CSV table of N, CA and C in Angstrom, one decimal:
chain,number,residue,atom,x,y,z
A,1,MET,N,88.7,60.9,61.1
A,1,MET,CA,89.0,62.2,61.7
A,1,MET,C,90.5,62.2,62.1
A,2,GLY,N,91.3,63.3,61.6
A,2,GLY,CA,92.7,63.3,61.9
A,2,GLY,C,93.0,63.8,63.3
A,3,LYS,N,94.2,63.6,63.7
A,3,LYS,CA,94.7,64.1,65.0
A,3,LYS,C,94.7,65.6,65.0
A,4,ARG,N,94.4,66.1,66.2
A,4,ARG,CA,94.5,67.6,66.4
A,4,ARG,C,95.9,68.0,66.8
A,5,HIS,N,96.5,69.0,66.3
A,5,HIS,CA,97.8,69.5,66.6
A,5,HIS,C,97.8,70.9,67.1
A,6,PHE,N,98.8,71.2,67.9
A,6,PHE,CA,99.0,72.6,68.4
A,6,PHE,C,100.2,73.1,67.8
A,7,MET,N,100.2,74.3,67.1
A,7,MET,CA,101.3,74.8,66.5
A,7,MET,C,102.2,75.6,67.4
A,8,LEU,N,103.4,75.2,67.7
A,8,LEU,CA,104.3,76.0,68.5
A,8,LEU,C,105.3,76.7,67.6
A,9,LYS,N,105.4,78.0,67.7
A,9,LYS,CA,106.3,78.8,66.8
A,9,LYS,C,107.6,79.0,67.6
A,10,GLY,N,108.7,78.5,67.0
A,10,GLY,CA,110.0,78.7,67.6
A,10,GLY,C,110.6,79.9,67.0
A,11,GLN,N,111.9,80.2,67.4
A,11,GLN,CA,112.6,81.3,66.8
A,11,GLN,C,112.9,81.2,65.3
A,12,GLU,N,113.2,80.0,64.9
A,12,GLU,CA,113.5,79.7,63.5
A,12,GLU,C,112.5,78.9,62.7
A,13,ASP,N,111.7,78.1,63.4
A,13,ASP,CA,110.7,77.3,62.7
A,13,ASP,C,109.5,77.0,63.6
A,14,SER,N,108.5,76.4,63.0
A,14,SER,CA,107.3,76.0,63.8
A,14,SER,C,107.3,74.5,63.9
A,15,GLU,N,106.6,74.0,65.0
A,15,GLU,CA,106.5,72.6,65.3
A,15,GLU,C,105.0,72.3,65.5
A,16,PHE,N,104.5,71.3,64.9
A,16,PHE,CA,103.1,70.9,65.2
A,16,PHE,C,103.2,69.7,66.2
A,17,VAL,N,102.7,70.1,67.4
A,17,VAL,CA,102.7,69.1,68.5
A,17,VAL,C,101.3,68.5,68.7
A,18,PRO,N,101.1,67.2,68.7
A,18,PRO,CA,99.8,66.6,68.9
A,18,PRO,C,99.2,67.1,70.2
A,19,LEU,N,97.9,67.5,70.2
A,19,LEU,CA,97.3,68.0,71.3
A,19,LEU,C,97.4,67.1,72.6
A,20,LYS,N,97.5,65.8,72.4
A,20,LYS,CA,97.6,64.9,73.5
A,20,LYS,C,98.9,65.1,74.3
A,21,ARG,N,99.9,65.7,73.7
A,21,ARG,CA,101.1,66.0,74.4
A,21,ARG,C,101.2,67.3,75.1
A,22,ILE,N,100.2,68.2,74.9
A,22,ILE,CA,100.2,69.4,75.6
A,22,ILE,C,99.8,69.2,77.1
A,23,LEU,N,100.5,69.7,78.0
A,23,LEU,CA,100.3,69.5,79.5
A,23,LEU,C,99.7,70.7,80.2
A,24,MET,N,100.1,71.9,79.8
A,24,MET,CA,99.7,73.0,80.6
A,24,MET,C,100.0,74.3,79.8
A,25,LEU,N,99.2,75.3,80.0
A,25,LEU,CA,99.4,76.7,79.5
A,25,LEU,C,99.5,77.6,80.7
A,26,GLU,N,100.4,78.5,80.7
A,26,GLU,CA,100.6,79.5,81.8
A,26,GLU,C,100.8,80.9,81.2
A,27,ALA,N,100.0,81.8,81.5
A,27,ALA,CA,100.1,83.2,80.9
A,27,ALA,C,101.3,83.9,81.4
A,28,ASP,N,101.9,84.7,80.6
A,28,ASP,CA,103.1,85.5,80.9
A,28,ASP,C,102.9,86.8,80.2
A,29,GLY,N,102.0,87.7,80.7
A,29,GLY,CA,101.7,89.0,80.0
A,29,GLY,C,101.0,88.7,78.8
A,30,ASN,N,101.5,89.2,77.6
A,30,ASN,CA,100.8,89.0,76.3
A,30,ASN,C,101.3,87.7,75.7
A,31,TYR,N,102.1,86.9,76.4
A,31,TYR,CA,102.6,85.6,75.9
A,31,TYR,C,102.1,84.5,76.8
A,32,THR,N,102.3,83.3,76.3
A,32,THR,CA,101.9,82.1,77.0
A,32,THR,C,103.0,81.0,77.0
A,33,ASN,N,103.3,80.5,78.2
A,33,ASN,CA,104.2,79.4,78.2
A,33,ASN,C,103.4,78.1,78.0
A,34,VAL,N,103.9,77.3,77.0
A,34,VAL,CA,103.2,76.0,76.7
A,34,VAL,C,104.1,74.9,77.2
A,35,TYR,N,103.6,74.1,78.1
A,35,TYR,CA,104.4,72.9,78.6
A,35,TYR,C,103.9,71.7,77.8
A,36,TYR,N,104.8,70.9,77.3
A,36,TYR,CA,104.4,69.8,76.5
A,36,TYR,C,105.5,68.7,76.6
A,37,LYS,N,105.2,67.5,76.1
A,37,LYS,CA,106.2,66.4,76.0
A,37,LYS,C,106.6,66.3,74.6
A,38,ASP,N,107.9,66.2,74.4
A,38,ASP,CA,108.4,66.0,73.1
A,38,ASP,C,108.3,64.5,72.7
A,39,GLU,N,108.8,64.1,71.5
A,39,GLU,CA,108.7,62.7,71.0
A,39,GLU,C,109.3,61.7,72.0
A,40,LYS,N,110.3,62.1,72.8
A,40,LYS,CA,111.0,61.2,73.7
A,40,LYS,C,110.3,61.2,75.1
A,41,GLY,N,109.3,62.0,75.3
A,41,GLY,CA,108.6,62.1,76.6
A,41,GLY,C,109.2,63.1,77.5
A,42,VAL,N,110.1,63.9,77.1
A,42,VAL,CA,110.8,64.9,77.9
A,42,VAL,C,109.8,66.2,77.9
A,43,VAL,N,109.6,66.7,79.2
A,43,VAL,CA,108.8,67.9,79.3
A,43,VAL,C,109.6,69.1,78.9
A,44,LYS,N,108.9,69.9,78.0
A,44,LYS,CA,109.6,71.1,77.5
A,44,LYS,C,108.6,72.3,77.7
A,45,LYS,N,109.2,73.5,77.7
A,45,LYS,CA,108.4,74.7,77.8
A,45,LYS,C,108.8,75.6,76.6
A,46,GLU,N,107.7,76.1,76.0
A,46,GLU,CA,107.9,77.0,74.8
A,46,GLU,C,107.1,78.3,75.0
A,47,LEU,N,107.8,79.4,74.9
A,47,LEU,CA,107.1,80.7,75.1
A,47,LEU,C,106.4,81.1,73.7
A,48,GLN,N,105.1,81.3,73.7
A,48,GLN,CA,104.4,81.6,72.5
A,48,GLN,C,103.8,83.0,72.6
A,49,SER,N,103.8,83.7,71.4
A,49,SER,CA,103.1,85.0,71.4
A,49,SER,C,101.6,84.8,71.4
A,50,GLY,N,100.9,85.7,72.0
A,50,GLY,CA,99.4,85.5,72.1
A,50,GLY,C,99.0,85.2,73.5
A,51,ASN,N,97.9,85.8,73.9
A,51,ASN,CA,97.5,85.6,75.3
A,51,ASN,C,96.8,84.2,75.4
A,52,ILE,N,96.7,83.8,76.6
A,52,ILE,CA,96.2,82.5,77.0
A,52,ILE,C,94.7,82.3,76.5
A,53,GLY,N,93.9,83.4,76.4
A,53,GLY,CA,92.6,83.3,76.0
A,53,GLY,C,92.4,82.8,74.6
A,54,LYS,N,93.3,83.3,73.7
A,54,LYS,CA,93.3,82.8,72.3
A,54,LYS,C,93.7,81.4,72.2
A,55,LEU,N,94.7,81.0,72.9
A,55,LEU,CA,95.2,79.6,72.8
A,55,LEU,C,94.2,78.6,73.5
A,56,LYS,N,93.5,79.1,74.5
A,56,LYS,CA,92.5,78.3,75.2
A,56,LYS,C,91.4,77.7,74.2
A,57,LYS,N,91.1,78.5,73.2
A,57,LYS,CA,90.1,78.0,72.2
A,57,LYS,C,90.5,76.8,71.4
A,58,MET,N,91.8,76.5,71.4
A,58,MET,CA,92.2,75.3,70.6
A,58,MET,C,92.2,74.1,71.5
A,59,LEU,N,92.0,74.2,72.8
A,59,LEU,CA,92.1,73.0,73.7
A,59,LEU,C,90.8,72.2,73.7
A,60,SER,N,90.9,71.0,74.2
A,60,SER,CA,89.7,70.1,74.3
A,60,SER,C,89.2,70.2,75.7
A,61,LYS,N,88.2,69.5,76.0
A,61,LYS,CA,87.5,69.4,77.3
A,61,LYS,C,88.4,68.7,78.3
A,62,GLN,N,89.5,68.2,77.9
A,62,GLN,CA,90.4,67.5,78.8
A,62,GLN,C,91.2,68.4,79.7
A,63,PHE,N,91.0,69.7,79.4
A,63,PHE,CA,91.8,70.8,80.2
A,63,PHE,C,90.9,71.5,81.1
A,64,VAL,N,91.5,71.9,82.2
A,64,VAL,CA,90.8,72.7,83.3
A,64,VAL,C,91.5,74.0,83.5
A,65,GLN,N,90.7,75.1,83.4
A,65,GLN,CA,91.2,76.4,83.7
A,65,GLN,C,91.2,76.6,85.2
A,66,LEU,N,92.3,76.6,85.8
A,66,LEU,CA,92.4,76.7,87.3
A,66,LEU,C,92.3,78.2,87.7
A,67,ARG,N,92.9,79.1,87.0
A,67,ARG,CA,92.9,80.5,87.2
A,67,ARG,C,92.9,81.2,85.8
A,68,ARG,N,92.8,82.5,85.8
A,68,ARG,CA,92.8,83.2,84.6
A,68,ARG,C,94.1,82.9,83.8
A,69,ASP,N,95.2,82.7,84.5
A,69,ASP,CA,96.5,82.6,83.9
A,69,ASP,C,97.0,81.1,83.8
A,70,VAL,N,96.2,80.1,84.2
A,70,VAL,CA,96.7,78.7,84.2
A,70,VAL,C,95.6,77.8,83.7
A,71,ILE,N,96.0,77.0,82.7
A,71,ILE,CA,95.1,76.0,82.2
A,71,ILE,C,95.9,74.7,82.1
A,72,VAL,N,95.4,73.6,82.7
A,72,VAL,CA,96.1,72.4,82.8
A,72,VAL,C,95.3,71.2,82.3
A,73,ARG,N,96.0,70.2,81.7
A,73,ARG,CA,95.3,69.0,81.3
A,73,ARG,C,94.9,68.3,82.6
A,74,SER,N,93.7,67.8,82.7
A,74,SER,CA,93.2,67.2,84.0
A,74,SER,C,94.0,66.0,84.4
A,75,SER,N,94.7,65.3,83.5
A,75,SER,CA,95.5,64.2,83.9
A,75,SER,C,96.8,64.6,84.6
A,76,GLN,N,97.1,65.9,84.5
A,76,GLN,CA,98.3,66.4,85.2
A,76,GLN,C,98.0,66.9,86.6
A,77,ILE,N,96.8,66.8,87.0
A,77,ILE,CA,96.5,67.2,88.4
A,77,ILE,C,96.8,66.0,89.3
A,78,LYS,N,97.6,66.2,90.2
A,78,LYS,CA,98.1,65.2,91.2
A,78,LYS,C,97.1,65.1,92.4
A,79,GLY,N,96.6,66.2,92.8
A,79,GLY,CA,95.6,66.2,93.9
A,79,GLY,C,95.2,67.6,94.3
A,80,ILE,N,94.3,67.7,95.2
A,80,ILE,CA,93.9,69.0,95.8
A,80,ILE,C,94.2,69.0,97.3
A,81,GLY,N,94.4,70.2,97.8
A,81,GLY,CA,94.7,70.3,99.2
A,81,GLY,C,94.0,71.4,99.8
A,82,LYS,N,94.3,71.6,101.1
A,82,LYS,CA,93.6,72.6,101.8
A,82,LYS,C,94.2,74.0,101.3
A,83,SER,N,93.6,75.0,101.8
A,83,SER,CA,94.0,76.4,101.4
A,83,SER,C,93.9,76.6,99.9
A,84,CYS,N,92.9,76.1,99.2
A,84,CYS,CA,92.7,76.3,97.8
A,84,CYS,C,93.9,76.0,96.9
A,85,THR,N,94.5,74.8,97.1
A,85,THR,CA,95.7,74.5,96.4
A,85,THR,C,95.4,73.3,95.5
A,86,VAL,N,96.0,73.3,94.3
A,86,VAL,CA,95.9,72.2,93.4
A,86,VAL,C,97.4,71.8,93.1
A,87,TYR,N,97.7,70.5,93.3
A,87,TYR,CA,99.1,70.0,93.1
A,87,TYR,C,99.2,69.4,91.7
A,88,LEU,N,100.3,69.7,91.0
A,88,LEU,CA,100.5,69.2,89.7
A,88,LEU,C,101.5,68.1,89.6
A,89,ARG,N,101.4,67.2,88.6
A,89,ARG,CA,102.3,66.2,88.4
A,89,ARG,C,103.6,66.7,87.8
A,90,LEU,N,103.5,67.9,87.2
A,90,LEU,CA,104.7,68.6,86.6
A,90,LEU,C,105.6,69.1,87.7
A,91,GLY,N,105.1,69.1,88.9
A,91,GLY,CA,105.8,69.7,90.1
A,91,GLY,C,105.1,71.0,90.4
A,92,GLY,N,105.2,71.3,91.7
A,92,GLY,CA,104.7,72.6,92.1
A,92,GLY,C,103.2,72.5,92.4
A,93,SER,N,102.6,73.7,92.6
A,93,SER,CA,101.2,73.8,92.9
A,93,SER,C,100.6,75.1,92.4
A,94,VAL,N,99.3,75.2,92.4
A,94,VAL,CA,98.6,76.4,91.9
A,94,VAL,C,97.6,76.8,93.0
A,95,ILE,N,97.7,78.0,93.5
A,95,ILE,CA,96.7,78.5,94.5
A,95,ILE,C,95.6,79.1,93.8
A,96,ILE,N,94.4,78.6,94.0
A,96,ILE,CA,93.2,79.1,93.4
A,96,ILE,C,92.5,80.2,94.2
A,97,PRO,N,92.0,81.3,93.6
A,97,PRO,CA,91.3,82.3,94.3
A,97,PRO,C,90.2,81.7,95.1
A,98,LYS,N,89.9,82.2,96.3
A,98,LYS,CA,88.9,81.7,97.1
A,98,LYS,C,87.5,81.7,96.5
A,99,GLY,N,87.2,82.8,95.7
A,99,GLY,CA,85.9,82.9,95.1
A,99,GLY,C,85.7,81.9,94.0
A,100,LYS,N,86.8,81.3,93.4
A,100,LYS,CA,86.6,80.3,92.4
A,100,LYS,C,86.9,78.9,92.8
A,101,TRP,N,87.4,78.7,94.1
A,101,TRP,CA,87.8,77.4,94.6
A,101,TRP,C,86.7,76.4,94.5
A,102,LYS,N,85.5,76.7,94.9
A,102,LYS,CA,84.4,75.7,94.9
A,102,LYS,C,84.1,75.2,93.5
A,103,GLN,N,84.1,76.1,92.6
A,103,GLN,CA,83.8,75.7,91.2
A,103,GLN,C,85.0,74.9,90.6
A,104,VAL,N,86.2,75.3,90.8
A,104,VAL,CA,87.3,74.5,90.3
A,104,VAL,C,87.4,73.1,91.0
A,105,LYS,N,87.2,73.1,92.3
A,105,LYS,CA,87.2,71.8,93.0
A,105,LYS,C,86.2,70.8,92.5
A,106,GLU,N,85.0,71.3,92.2
A,106,GLU,CA,83.9,70.5,91.7
A,106,GLU,C,84.2,70.0,90.3
A,107,LEU,N,84.8,70.9,89.5
A,107,LEU,CA,85.2,70.5,88.1
A,107,LEU,C,86.3,69.5,88.1
A,108,ILE,N,87.3,69.6,88.9
A,108,ILE,CA,88.3,68.7,89.0
A,108,ILE,C,87.8,67.3,89.5
A,109,CYS,N,87.0,67.3,90.5
A,109,CYS,CA,86.5,66.1,91.1
A,109,CYS,C,85.6,65.4,90.1
A,110,SER,N,84.8,66.1,89.3
A,110,SER,CA,83.9,65.5,88.3
A,110,SER,C,84.7,64.9,87.2
A,111,GLN,N,85.9,65.4,86.9
A,111,GLN,CA,86.7,64.8,85.8
A,111,GLN,C,87.6,63.7,86.3
A,112,LEU,N,88.0,63.7,87.5
A,112,LEU,CA,89.0,62.7,88.0
A,112,LEU,C,88.4,61.5,88.8
A,113,VAL,N,87.2,61.7,89.4
A,113,VAL,CA,86.7,60.6,90.2
A,113,VAL,C,85.9,59.7,89.3
A,114,ILE,N,86.2,58.4,89.4
A,114,ILE,CA,85.5,57.3,88.7
A,114,ILE,C,84.5,56.7,89.6
A,115,PRO,N,83.2,56.9,89.4
A,115,PRO,CA,82.2,56.3,90.3
A,115,PRO,C,82.1,54.8,90.1
A,116,PHE,N,82.0,54.1,91.2
A,116,PHE,CA,81.9,52.6,91.1
A,116,PHE,C,80.4,52.3,91.4
A,117,PRO,N,79.9,51.2,90.7
A,117,PRO,CA,78.5,50.8,91.0
A,117,PRO,C,78.4,50.3,92.4
A,118,LYS,N,77.2,50.6,93.0
A,118,LYS,CA,77.0,50.3,94.4
A,118,LYS,C,77.0,48.8,94.7
A,119,ASN,N,76.4,48.0,93.8
A,119,ASN,CA,76.2,46.6,94.0
A,119,ASN,C,77.0,45.7,93.1
A,120,ASP,N,78.2,46.1,92.8
A,120,ASP,CA,79.1,45.3,91.9
A,120,ASP,C,79.7,44.1,92.7
A,121,ASP,N,79.2,42.9,92.4
A,121,ASP,CA,79.7,41.7,93.1
A,121,ASP,C,81.2,41.4,92.7
A,122,SER,N,81.7,41.9,91.6
A,122,SER,CA,83.1,41.6,91.2
A,122,SER,C,84.1,42.3,92.2
A,123,LEU,N,83.7,43.2,93.0
A,123,LEU,CA,84.6,43.8,93.9
A,123,LEU,C,84.7,43.0,95.2
A,124,LYS,N,83.8,42.1,95.5
A,124,LYS,CA,83.8,41.3,96.7
A,124,LYS,C,84.8,40.2,96.6
A,125,LYS,N,85.3,39.8,97.7
A,125,LYS,CA,86.2,38.6,97.8
A,125,LYS,C,85.4,37.3,97.5
A,126,LYS,N,86.1,36.2,97.3
A,126,LYS,CA,85.4,35.0,97.0
A,126,LYS,C,84.6,34.5,98.2
A,127,ASP,N,85.1,34.9,99.5
A,127,ASP,CA,84.4,34.4,100.6
A,127,ASP,C,83.2,35.3,100.9
A,128,ASP,N,82.9,36.3,100.0
A,128,ASP,CA,81.7,37.2,100.1
A,128,ASP,C,81.7,38.0,101.3
A,129,SER,N,82.9,38.4,101.8
A,129,SER,CA,83.0,39.3,102.9
A,129,SER,C,82.6,40.7,102.4
A,130,SER,N,82.6,41.7,103.4
A,130,SER,CA,82.2,43.0,103.0
A,130,SER,C,83.4,43.9,102.8
A,131,THR,N,84.5,43.4,102.4
A,131,THR,CA,85.7,44.2,102.1
A,131,THR,C,86.2,43.8,100.8
A,132,ASP,N,86.9,44.7,100.1
A,132,ASP,CA,87.5,44.4,98.8
A,132,ASP,C,88.9,43.9,99.0
A,133,GLN,N,89.7,43.7,98.0
A,133,GLN,CA,91.0,43.2,98.1
A,133,GLN,C,92.0,44.0,98.9
A,134,ASP,N,91.7,45.3,98.9
A,134,ASP,CA,92.6,46.2,99.7
A,134,ASP,C,92.1,46.4,101.1
A,135,GLY,N,91.0,45.7,101.5
A,135,GLY,CA,90.5,45.9,102.9
A,135,GLY,C,89.6,47.0,103.0
A,136,LEU,N,89.1,47.6,101.9
A,136,LEU,CA,88.2,48.7,102.0
A,136,LEU,C,86.8,48.2,102.1
A,137,LEU,N,86.0,48.9,102.9
A,137,LEU,CA,84.6,48.5,103.0
A,137,LEU,C,83.8,48.7,101.7
A,138,ILE,N,83.0,47.7,101.4
A,138,ILE,CA,82.1,47.8,100.2
A,138,ILE,C,80.7,47.9,100.7
A,139,ASP,N,79.9,48.8,100.1
A,139,ASP,CA,78.5,49.0,100.5
A,139,ASP,C,77.7,47.9,100.0
A,140,PRO,N,77.2,47.0,100.8
A,140,PRO,CA,76.5,45.8,100.3
A,140,PRO,C,75.1,46.1,99.7
């Protein structure tokens, strides 16, 4: 199975960007700003014609729609804060409508949190104490 690409139309030509390099989509009226990393890893922004809903269909499940106008790759979420705020690795933050906050928070947490097995002996120190290497308590 081949790699999936996202076509970005420039003023003079089009570029096929691998989907794994797309970081975020942000609506701008009937246009959408697409944030992506170029071949050198530099973050770029390209304004595309078409609304965010049409472009959303091309994305994978690695993306989270934070609001009607913002879709972000889950790996670009730096954290969540009080007052319905999501912090982004790209810089800045997105304020989520209160009515959608609980749903977005649960979705983010389900995608970002890695559950650890309760009785994993590999997390314990050699002296079999009840703390891990960082001094965090482990449920015995």
